[in-house]
CSV table of C-alpha atoms and ligand atoms in Angstrom, one decimal:
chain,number,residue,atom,x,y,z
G,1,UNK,CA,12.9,-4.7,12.6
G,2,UNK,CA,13.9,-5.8,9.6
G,3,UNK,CA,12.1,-6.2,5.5
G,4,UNK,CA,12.7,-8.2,3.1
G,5,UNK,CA,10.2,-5.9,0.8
G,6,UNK,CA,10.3,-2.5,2.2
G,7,UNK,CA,12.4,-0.1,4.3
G,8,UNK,CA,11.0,1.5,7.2
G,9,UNK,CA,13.0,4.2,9.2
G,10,UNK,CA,12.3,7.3,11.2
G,11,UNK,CA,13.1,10.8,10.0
G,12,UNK,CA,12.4,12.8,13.3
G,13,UNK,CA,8.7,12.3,14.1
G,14,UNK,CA,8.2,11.1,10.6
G,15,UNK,CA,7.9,7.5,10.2
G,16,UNK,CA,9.0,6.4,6.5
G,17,UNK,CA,8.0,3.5,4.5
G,18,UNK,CA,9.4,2.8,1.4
G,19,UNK,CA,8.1,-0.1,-1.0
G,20,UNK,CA,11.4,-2.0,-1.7
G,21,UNK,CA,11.2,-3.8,-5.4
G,22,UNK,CA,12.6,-2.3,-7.8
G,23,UNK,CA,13.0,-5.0,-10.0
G,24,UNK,CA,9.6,-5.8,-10.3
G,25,UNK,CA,8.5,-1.7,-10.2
G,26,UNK,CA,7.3,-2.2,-6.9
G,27,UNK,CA,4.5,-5.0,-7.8
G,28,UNK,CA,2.6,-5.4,-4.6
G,29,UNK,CA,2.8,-8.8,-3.4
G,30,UNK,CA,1.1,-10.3,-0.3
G,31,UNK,CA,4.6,-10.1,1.5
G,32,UNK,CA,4.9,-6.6,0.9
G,33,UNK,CA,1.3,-5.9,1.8
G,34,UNK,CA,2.1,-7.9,5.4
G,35,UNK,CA,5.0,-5.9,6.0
G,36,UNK,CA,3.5,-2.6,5.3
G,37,UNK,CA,1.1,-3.8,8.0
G,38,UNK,CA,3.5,-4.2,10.0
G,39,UNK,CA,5.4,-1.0,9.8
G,40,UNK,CA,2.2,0.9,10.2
G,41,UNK,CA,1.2,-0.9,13.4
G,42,UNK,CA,4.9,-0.2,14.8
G,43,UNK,CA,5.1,3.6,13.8
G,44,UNK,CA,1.0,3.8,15.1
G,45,UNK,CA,2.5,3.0,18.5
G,46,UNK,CA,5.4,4.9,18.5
G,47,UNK,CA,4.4,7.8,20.6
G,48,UNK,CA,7.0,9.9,19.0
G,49,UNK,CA,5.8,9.4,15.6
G,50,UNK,CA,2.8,11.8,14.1
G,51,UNK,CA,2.6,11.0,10.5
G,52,UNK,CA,3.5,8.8,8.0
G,53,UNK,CA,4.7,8.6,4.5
G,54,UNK,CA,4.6,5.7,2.1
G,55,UNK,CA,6.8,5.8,-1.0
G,56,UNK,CA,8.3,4.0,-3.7
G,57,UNK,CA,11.1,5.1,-6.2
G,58,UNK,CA,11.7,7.0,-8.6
G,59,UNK,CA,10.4,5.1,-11.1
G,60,UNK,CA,7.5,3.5,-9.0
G,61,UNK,CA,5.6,4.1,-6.3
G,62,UNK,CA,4.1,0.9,-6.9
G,63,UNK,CA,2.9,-0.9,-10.8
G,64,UNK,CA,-0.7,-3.1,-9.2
G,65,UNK,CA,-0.7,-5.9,-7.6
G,66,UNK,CA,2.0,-8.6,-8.1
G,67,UNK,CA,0.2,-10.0,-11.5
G,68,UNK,CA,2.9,-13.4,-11.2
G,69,UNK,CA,1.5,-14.1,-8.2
G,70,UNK,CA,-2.2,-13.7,-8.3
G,71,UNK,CA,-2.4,-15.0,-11.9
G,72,UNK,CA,-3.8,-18.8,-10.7
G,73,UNK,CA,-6.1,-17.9,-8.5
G,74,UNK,CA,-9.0,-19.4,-8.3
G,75,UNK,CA,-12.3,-17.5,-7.3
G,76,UNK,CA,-12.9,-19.8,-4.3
G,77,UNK,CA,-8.5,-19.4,-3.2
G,78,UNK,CA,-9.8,-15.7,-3.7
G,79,UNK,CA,-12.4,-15.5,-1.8
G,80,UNK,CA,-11.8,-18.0,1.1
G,81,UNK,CA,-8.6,-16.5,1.5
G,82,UNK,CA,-10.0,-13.1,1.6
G,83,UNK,CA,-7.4,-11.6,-0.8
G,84,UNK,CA,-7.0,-7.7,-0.6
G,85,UNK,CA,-9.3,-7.9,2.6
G,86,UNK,CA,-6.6,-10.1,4.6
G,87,UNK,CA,-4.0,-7.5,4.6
G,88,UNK,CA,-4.4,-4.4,2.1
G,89,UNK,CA,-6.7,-2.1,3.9
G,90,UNK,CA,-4.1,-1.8,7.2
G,91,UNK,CA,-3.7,1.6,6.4
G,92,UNK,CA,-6.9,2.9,5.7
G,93,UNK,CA,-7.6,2.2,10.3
G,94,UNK,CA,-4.2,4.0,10.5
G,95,UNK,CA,-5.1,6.6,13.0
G,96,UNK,CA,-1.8,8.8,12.5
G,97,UNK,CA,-2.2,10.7,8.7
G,98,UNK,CA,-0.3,8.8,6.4
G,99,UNK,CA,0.7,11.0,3.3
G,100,UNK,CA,1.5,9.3,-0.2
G,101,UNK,CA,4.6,10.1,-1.9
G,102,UNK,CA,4.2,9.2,-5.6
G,103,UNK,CA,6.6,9.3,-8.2
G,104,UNK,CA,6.5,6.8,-11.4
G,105,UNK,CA,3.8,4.6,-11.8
G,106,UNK,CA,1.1,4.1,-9.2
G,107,UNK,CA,-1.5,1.9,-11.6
G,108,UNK,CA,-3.8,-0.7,-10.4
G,109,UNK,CA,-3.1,-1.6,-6.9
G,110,UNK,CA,-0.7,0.6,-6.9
G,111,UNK,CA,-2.9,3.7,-7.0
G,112,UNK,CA,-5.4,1.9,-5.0
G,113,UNK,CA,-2.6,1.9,-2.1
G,114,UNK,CA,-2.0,5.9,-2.3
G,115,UNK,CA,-5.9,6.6,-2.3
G,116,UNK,CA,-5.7,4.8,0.8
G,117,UNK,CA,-3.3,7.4,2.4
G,118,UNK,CA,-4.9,10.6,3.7
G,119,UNK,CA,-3.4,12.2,1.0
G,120,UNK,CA,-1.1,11.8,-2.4
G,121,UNK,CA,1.8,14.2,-3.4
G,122,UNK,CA,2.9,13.5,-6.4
G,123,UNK,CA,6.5,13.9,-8.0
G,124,UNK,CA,6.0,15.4,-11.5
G,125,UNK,CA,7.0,12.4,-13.6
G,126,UNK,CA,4.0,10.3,-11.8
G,127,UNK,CA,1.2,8.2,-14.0
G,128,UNK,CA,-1.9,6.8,-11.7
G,129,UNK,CA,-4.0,4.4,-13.8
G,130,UNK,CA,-6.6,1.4,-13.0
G,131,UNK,CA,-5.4,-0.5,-15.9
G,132,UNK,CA,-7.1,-3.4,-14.5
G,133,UNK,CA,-9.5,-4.5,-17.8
G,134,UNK,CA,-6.2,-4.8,-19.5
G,135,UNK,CA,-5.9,-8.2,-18.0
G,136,UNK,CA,-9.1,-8.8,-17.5
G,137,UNK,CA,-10.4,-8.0,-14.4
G,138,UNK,CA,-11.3,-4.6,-12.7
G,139,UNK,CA,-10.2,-2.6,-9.5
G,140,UNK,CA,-10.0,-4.4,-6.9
G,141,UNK,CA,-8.7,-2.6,-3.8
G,142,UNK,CA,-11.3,0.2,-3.9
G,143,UNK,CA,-10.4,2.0,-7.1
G,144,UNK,CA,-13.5,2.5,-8.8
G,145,UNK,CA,-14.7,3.6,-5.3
G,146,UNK,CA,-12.1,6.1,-4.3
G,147,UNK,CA,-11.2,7.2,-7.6
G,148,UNK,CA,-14.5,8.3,-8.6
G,149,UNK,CA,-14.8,10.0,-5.2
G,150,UNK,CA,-11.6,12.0,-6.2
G,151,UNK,CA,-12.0,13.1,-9.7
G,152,UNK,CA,-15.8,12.2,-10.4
G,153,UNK,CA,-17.8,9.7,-12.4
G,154,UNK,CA,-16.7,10.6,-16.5
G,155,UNK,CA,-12.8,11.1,-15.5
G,156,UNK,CA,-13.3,7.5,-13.4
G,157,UNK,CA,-15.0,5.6,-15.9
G,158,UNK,CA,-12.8,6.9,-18.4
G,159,UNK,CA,-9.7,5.9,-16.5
G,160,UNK,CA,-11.2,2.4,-15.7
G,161,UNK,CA,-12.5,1.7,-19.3
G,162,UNK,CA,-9.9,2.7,-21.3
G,163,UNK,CA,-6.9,1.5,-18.5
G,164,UNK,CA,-5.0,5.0,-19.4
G,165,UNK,CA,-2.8,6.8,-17.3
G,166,UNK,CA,-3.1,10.0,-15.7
G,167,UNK,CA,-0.3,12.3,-15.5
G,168,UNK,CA,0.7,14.4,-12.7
G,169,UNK,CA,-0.6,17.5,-13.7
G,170,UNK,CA,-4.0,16.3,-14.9
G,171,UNK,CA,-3.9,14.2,-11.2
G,172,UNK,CA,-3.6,17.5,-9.6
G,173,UNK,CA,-5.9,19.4,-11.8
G,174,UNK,CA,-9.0,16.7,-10.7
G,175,UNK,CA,-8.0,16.8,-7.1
G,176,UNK,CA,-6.2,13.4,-7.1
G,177,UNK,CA,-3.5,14.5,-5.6
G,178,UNK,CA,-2.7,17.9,-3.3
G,179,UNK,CA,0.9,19.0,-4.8
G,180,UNK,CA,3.6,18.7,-7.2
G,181,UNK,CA,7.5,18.6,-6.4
G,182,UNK,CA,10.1,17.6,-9.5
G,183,UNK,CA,10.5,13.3,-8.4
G,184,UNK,CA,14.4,13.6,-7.4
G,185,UNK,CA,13.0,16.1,-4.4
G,186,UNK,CA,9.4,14.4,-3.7
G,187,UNK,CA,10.8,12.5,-0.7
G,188,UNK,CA,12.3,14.8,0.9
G,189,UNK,CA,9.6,17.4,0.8
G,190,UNK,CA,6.9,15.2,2.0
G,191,UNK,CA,8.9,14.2,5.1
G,192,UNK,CA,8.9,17.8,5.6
G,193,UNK,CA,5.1,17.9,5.3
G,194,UNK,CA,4.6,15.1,7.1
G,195,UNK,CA,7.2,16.5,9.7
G,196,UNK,CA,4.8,20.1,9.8
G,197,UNK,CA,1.7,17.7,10.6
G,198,UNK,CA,3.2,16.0,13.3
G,199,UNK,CA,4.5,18.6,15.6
G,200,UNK,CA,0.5,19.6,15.6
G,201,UNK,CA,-1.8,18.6,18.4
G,202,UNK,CA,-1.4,14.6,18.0
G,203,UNK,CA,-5.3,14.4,19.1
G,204,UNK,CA,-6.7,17.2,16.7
G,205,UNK,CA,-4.5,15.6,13.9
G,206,UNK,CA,-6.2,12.3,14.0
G,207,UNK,CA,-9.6,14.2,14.3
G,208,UNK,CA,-9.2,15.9,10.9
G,209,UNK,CA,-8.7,12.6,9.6
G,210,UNK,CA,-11.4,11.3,10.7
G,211,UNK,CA,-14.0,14.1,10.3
G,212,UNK,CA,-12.9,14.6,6.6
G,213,UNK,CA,-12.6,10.5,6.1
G,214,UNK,CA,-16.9,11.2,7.3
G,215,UNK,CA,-17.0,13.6,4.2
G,216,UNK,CA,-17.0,10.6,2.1
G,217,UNK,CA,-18.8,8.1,4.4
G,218,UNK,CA,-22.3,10.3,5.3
G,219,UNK,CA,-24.6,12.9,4.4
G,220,UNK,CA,-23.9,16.7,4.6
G,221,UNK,CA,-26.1,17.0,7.7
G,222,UNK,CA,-24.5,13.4,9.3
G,223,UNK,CA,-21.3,14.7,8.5
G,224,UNK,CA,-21.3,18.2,9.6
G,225,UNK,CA,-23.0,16.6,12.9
G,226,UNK,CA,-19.9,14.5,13.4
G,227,UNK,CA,-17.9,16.8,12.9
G,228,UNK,CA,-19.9,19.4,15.1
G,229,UNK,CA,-19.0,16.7,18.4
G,230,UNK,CA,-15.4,16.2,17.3
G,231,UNK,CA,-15.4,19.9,17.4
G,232,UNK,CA,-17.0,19.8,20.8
G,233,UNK,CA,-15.4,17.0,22.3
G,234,UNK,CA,-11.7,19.1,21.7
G,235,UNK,CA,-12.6,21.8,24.3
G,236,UNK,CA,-12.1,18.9,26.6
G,237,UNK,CA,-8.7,18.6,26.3
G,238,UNK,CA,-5.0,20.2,27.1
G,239,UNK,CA,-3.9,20.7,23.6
G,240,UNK,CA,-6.7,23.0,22.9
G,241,UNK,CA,-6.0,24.8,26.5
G,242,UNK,CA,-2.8,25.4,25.4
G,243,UNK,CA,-2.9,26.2,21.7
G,244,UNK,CA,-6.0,28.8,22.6
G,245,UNK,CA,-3.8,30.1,26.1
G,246,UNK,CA,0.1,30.1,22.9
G,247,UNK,CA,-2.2,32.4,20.8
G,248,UNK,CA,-2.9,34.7,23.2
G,249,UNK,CA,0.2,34.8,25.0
G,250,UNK,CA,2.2,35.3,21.4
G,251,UNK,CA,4.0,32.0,21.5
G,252,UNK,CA,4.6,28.5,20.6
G,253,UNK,CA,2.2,25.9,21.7
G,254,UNK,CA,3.7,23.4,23.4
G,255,UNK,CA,1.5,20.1,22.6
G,256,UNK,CA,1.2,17.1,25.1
G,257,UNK,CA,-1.3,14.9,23.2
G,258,UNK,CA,-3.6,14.8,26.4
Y,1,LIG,C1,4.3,-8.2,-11.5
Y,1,LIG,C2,5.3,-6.6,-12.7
Y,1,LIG,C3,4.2,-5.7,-12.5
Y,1,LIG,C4,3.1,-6.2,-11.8
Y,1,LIG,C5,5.7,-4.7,-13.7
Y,1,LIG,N1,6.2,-5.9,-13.4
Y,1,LIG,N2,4.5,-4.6,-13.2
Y,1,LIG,N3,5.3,-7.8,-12.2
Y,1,LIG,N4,3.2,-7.5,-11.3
Y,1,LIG,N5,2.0,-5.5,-11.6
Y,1,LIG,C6,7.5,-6.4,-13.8
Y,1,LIG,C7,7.6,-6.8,-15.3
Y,1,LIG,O1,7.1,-8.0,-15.5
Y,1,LIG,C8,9.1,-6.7,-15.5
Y,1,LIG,O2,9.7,-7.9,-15.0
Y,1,LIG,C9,9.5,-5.6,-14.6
Y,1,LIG,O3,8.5,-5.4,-13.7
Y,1,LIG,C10,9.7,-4.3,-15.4
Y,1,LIG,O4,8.5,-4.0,-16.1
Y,1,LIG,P1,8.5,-3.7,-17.7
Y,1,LIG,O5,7.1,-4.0,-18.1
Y,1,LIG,O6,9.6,-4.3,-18.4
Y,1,LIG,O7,8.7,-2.1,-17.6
Y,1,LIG,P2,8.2,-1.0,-18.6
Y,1,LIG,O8,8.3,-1.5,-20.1
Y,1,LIG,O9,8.8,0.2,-18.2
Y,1,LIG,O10,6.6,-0.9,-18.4
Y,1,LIG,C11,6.2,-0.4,-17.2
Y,1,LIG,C12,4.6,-0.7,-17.0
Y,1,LIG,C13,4.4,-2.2,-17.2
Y,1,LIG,C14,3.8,0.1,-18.0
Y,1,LIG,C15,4.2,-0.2,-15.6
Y,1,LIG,O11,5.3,-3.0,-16.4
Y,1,LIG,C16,3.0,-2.7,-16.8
Y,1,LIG,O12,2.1,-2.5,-17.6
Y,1,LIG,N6,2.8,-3.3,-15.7
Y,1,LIG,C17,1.6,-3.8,-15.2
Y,1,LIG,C18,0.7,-2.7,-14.8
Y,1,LIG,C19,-0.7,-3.3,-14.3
Y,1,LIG,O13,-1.4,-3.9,-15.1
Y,1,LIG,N7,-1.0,-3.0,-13.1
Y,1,LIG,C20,-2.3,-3.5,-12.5
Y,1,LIG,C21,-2.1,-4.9,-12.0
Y,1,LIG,S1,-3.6,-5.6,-11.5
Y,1,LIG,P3,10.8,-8.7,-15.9
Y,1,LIG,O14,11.0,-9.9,-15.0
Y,1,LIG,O15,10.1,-9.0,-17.2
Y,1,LIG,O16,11.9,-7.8,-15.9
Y,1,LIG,C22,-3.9,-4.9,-10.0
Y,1,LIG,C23,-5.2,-5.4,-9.4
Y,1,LIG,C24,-5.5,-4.6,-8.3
Y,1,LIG,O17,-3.2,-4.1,-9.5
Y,1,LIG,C25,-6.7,-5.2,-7.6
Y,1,LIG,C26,-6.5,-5.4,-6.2
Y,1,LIG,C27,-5.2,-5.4,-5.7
């Protein structure tokens, strides 16, 4: 298939997206939010595929939402039209892990995106900010929800106040993000990530996602109970047969998914 605003291809069992405008520093537009839909539902179906990775540039992951195009609206064209609702939140049902590869700016929407993802690398020259009372207007796309989740109420409401940016380092010092690589590698390394996660167990990846999703979602007890079946439920299939039977026979497990 082809974009007209990102790049999608397949790097083994990896499948890559890539936010494609660099003129605009990746500003997310409607059309780049259908397409990203899009890819994910493609590479969600792909059997072959067992993670994901969203990325940018160098320069930007993505800089917010596309401020030219959202600058009219109106609250009612807002809300009738169920803006970031309609089409932003695609990846958050994504049942294959989708990692996000930051480097540059990921501010406003931006950084909303990658907290969407299972989880952020960042390249060392990235900034993540919710600059949003800059123009006005606050997170929109679950920022003041997710970010204060990851790095906790004073570092959030300092972020969202003041509309600074967070460098790498300090990301990965408050848990924003899981690892560092210098930008002009970042790619690369995350498909290799991505590429570790997906010759796992298909079925048990997509239950860690879930059962640490339920970390932020429920109570200890509701969540260690969830996680207790999900647990349960995995003695009743092949893959844990098999990776038990590869452990104790000294060898590779050979995963079927089933
Ligand atoms: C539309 C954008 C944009 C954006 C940058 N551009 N960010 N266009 N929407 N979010 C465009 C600029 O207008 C400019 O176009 C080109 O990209 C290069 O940007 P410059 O500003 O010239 O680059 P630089 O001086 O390096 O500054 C980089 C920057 C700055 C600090 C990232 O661009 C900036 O502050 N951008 C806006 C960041 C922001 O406020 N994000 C939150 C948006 S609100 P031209 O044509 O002039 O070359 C949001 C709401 C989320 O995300 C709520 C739910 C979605």
């Amino acid at each position: 298939m082809t974009y007209e605003y990102i790049i999608a291809e397949t790097r083994q069992n990896v499948g890559l997206i890539q936010i494609n405008r660099p003129k605009v520093l990746n500003a997310l537009s409607s059309g780049v939010m259908d397409e990203l839909g899009v890819a994910i539902d493609s590479f969600e179906s792909e059997s072959s595929i067992g993670a994901i990775v969203i990325t940018g540039n160098e320069k930007s992951f993505a800089a917010g939402a596309d401020i030219s195009q959202m600058k009219d609206n109106t609250f009612a064209e807002a809300f009738m039209g169920n803006f970031i609702t309609s089409n932003w939140e695609r990846v958050t049902v994504c049942r294959k892990p989708v990692i996000a590869a930051v480097a540059g700016f990921a501010l406003g929407g931006g950084c909303e995106l990658a907290m969407m993802c299972d989880f952020i690398v960042a390249g060392d020259n990235a900034k993540f900010g919710q600059p949003e009372i800059n123009l006005g207007i606050i997170p929109g796309a679950g920022g003041s929800q997710r970010l204060t989740r990851a790095v906790g109420k004073s570092k959030s409401m300092d972020m969202c106040l003041t509309g600074r940016m967070m460098d790498a380092e300090e990301a990965e010092r408050s848990g924003l993000v899981s690892r560092i690589y210098p930008a002009a590698e970042l790619v690369d390394k995350v498909v290799e990530i991505a590429q570790e996660i997906a010759e796992k167990s298909q079925i048990a990846a997509s239950m860690v996602t879930e059962v640490v999703d339920r970390a932020y979602e429920s109570t200890l007890t509701e969540g260690v109970l969830f996680e207790r079946r999900a647990f349960h439920a995995l003695f009743a299939t092949e893959d844990q047969k098999e990776g038990m039977a590869a452990f104790v026979e000294k060898r590779k497990a050979n995963w079927k998914n089933r």
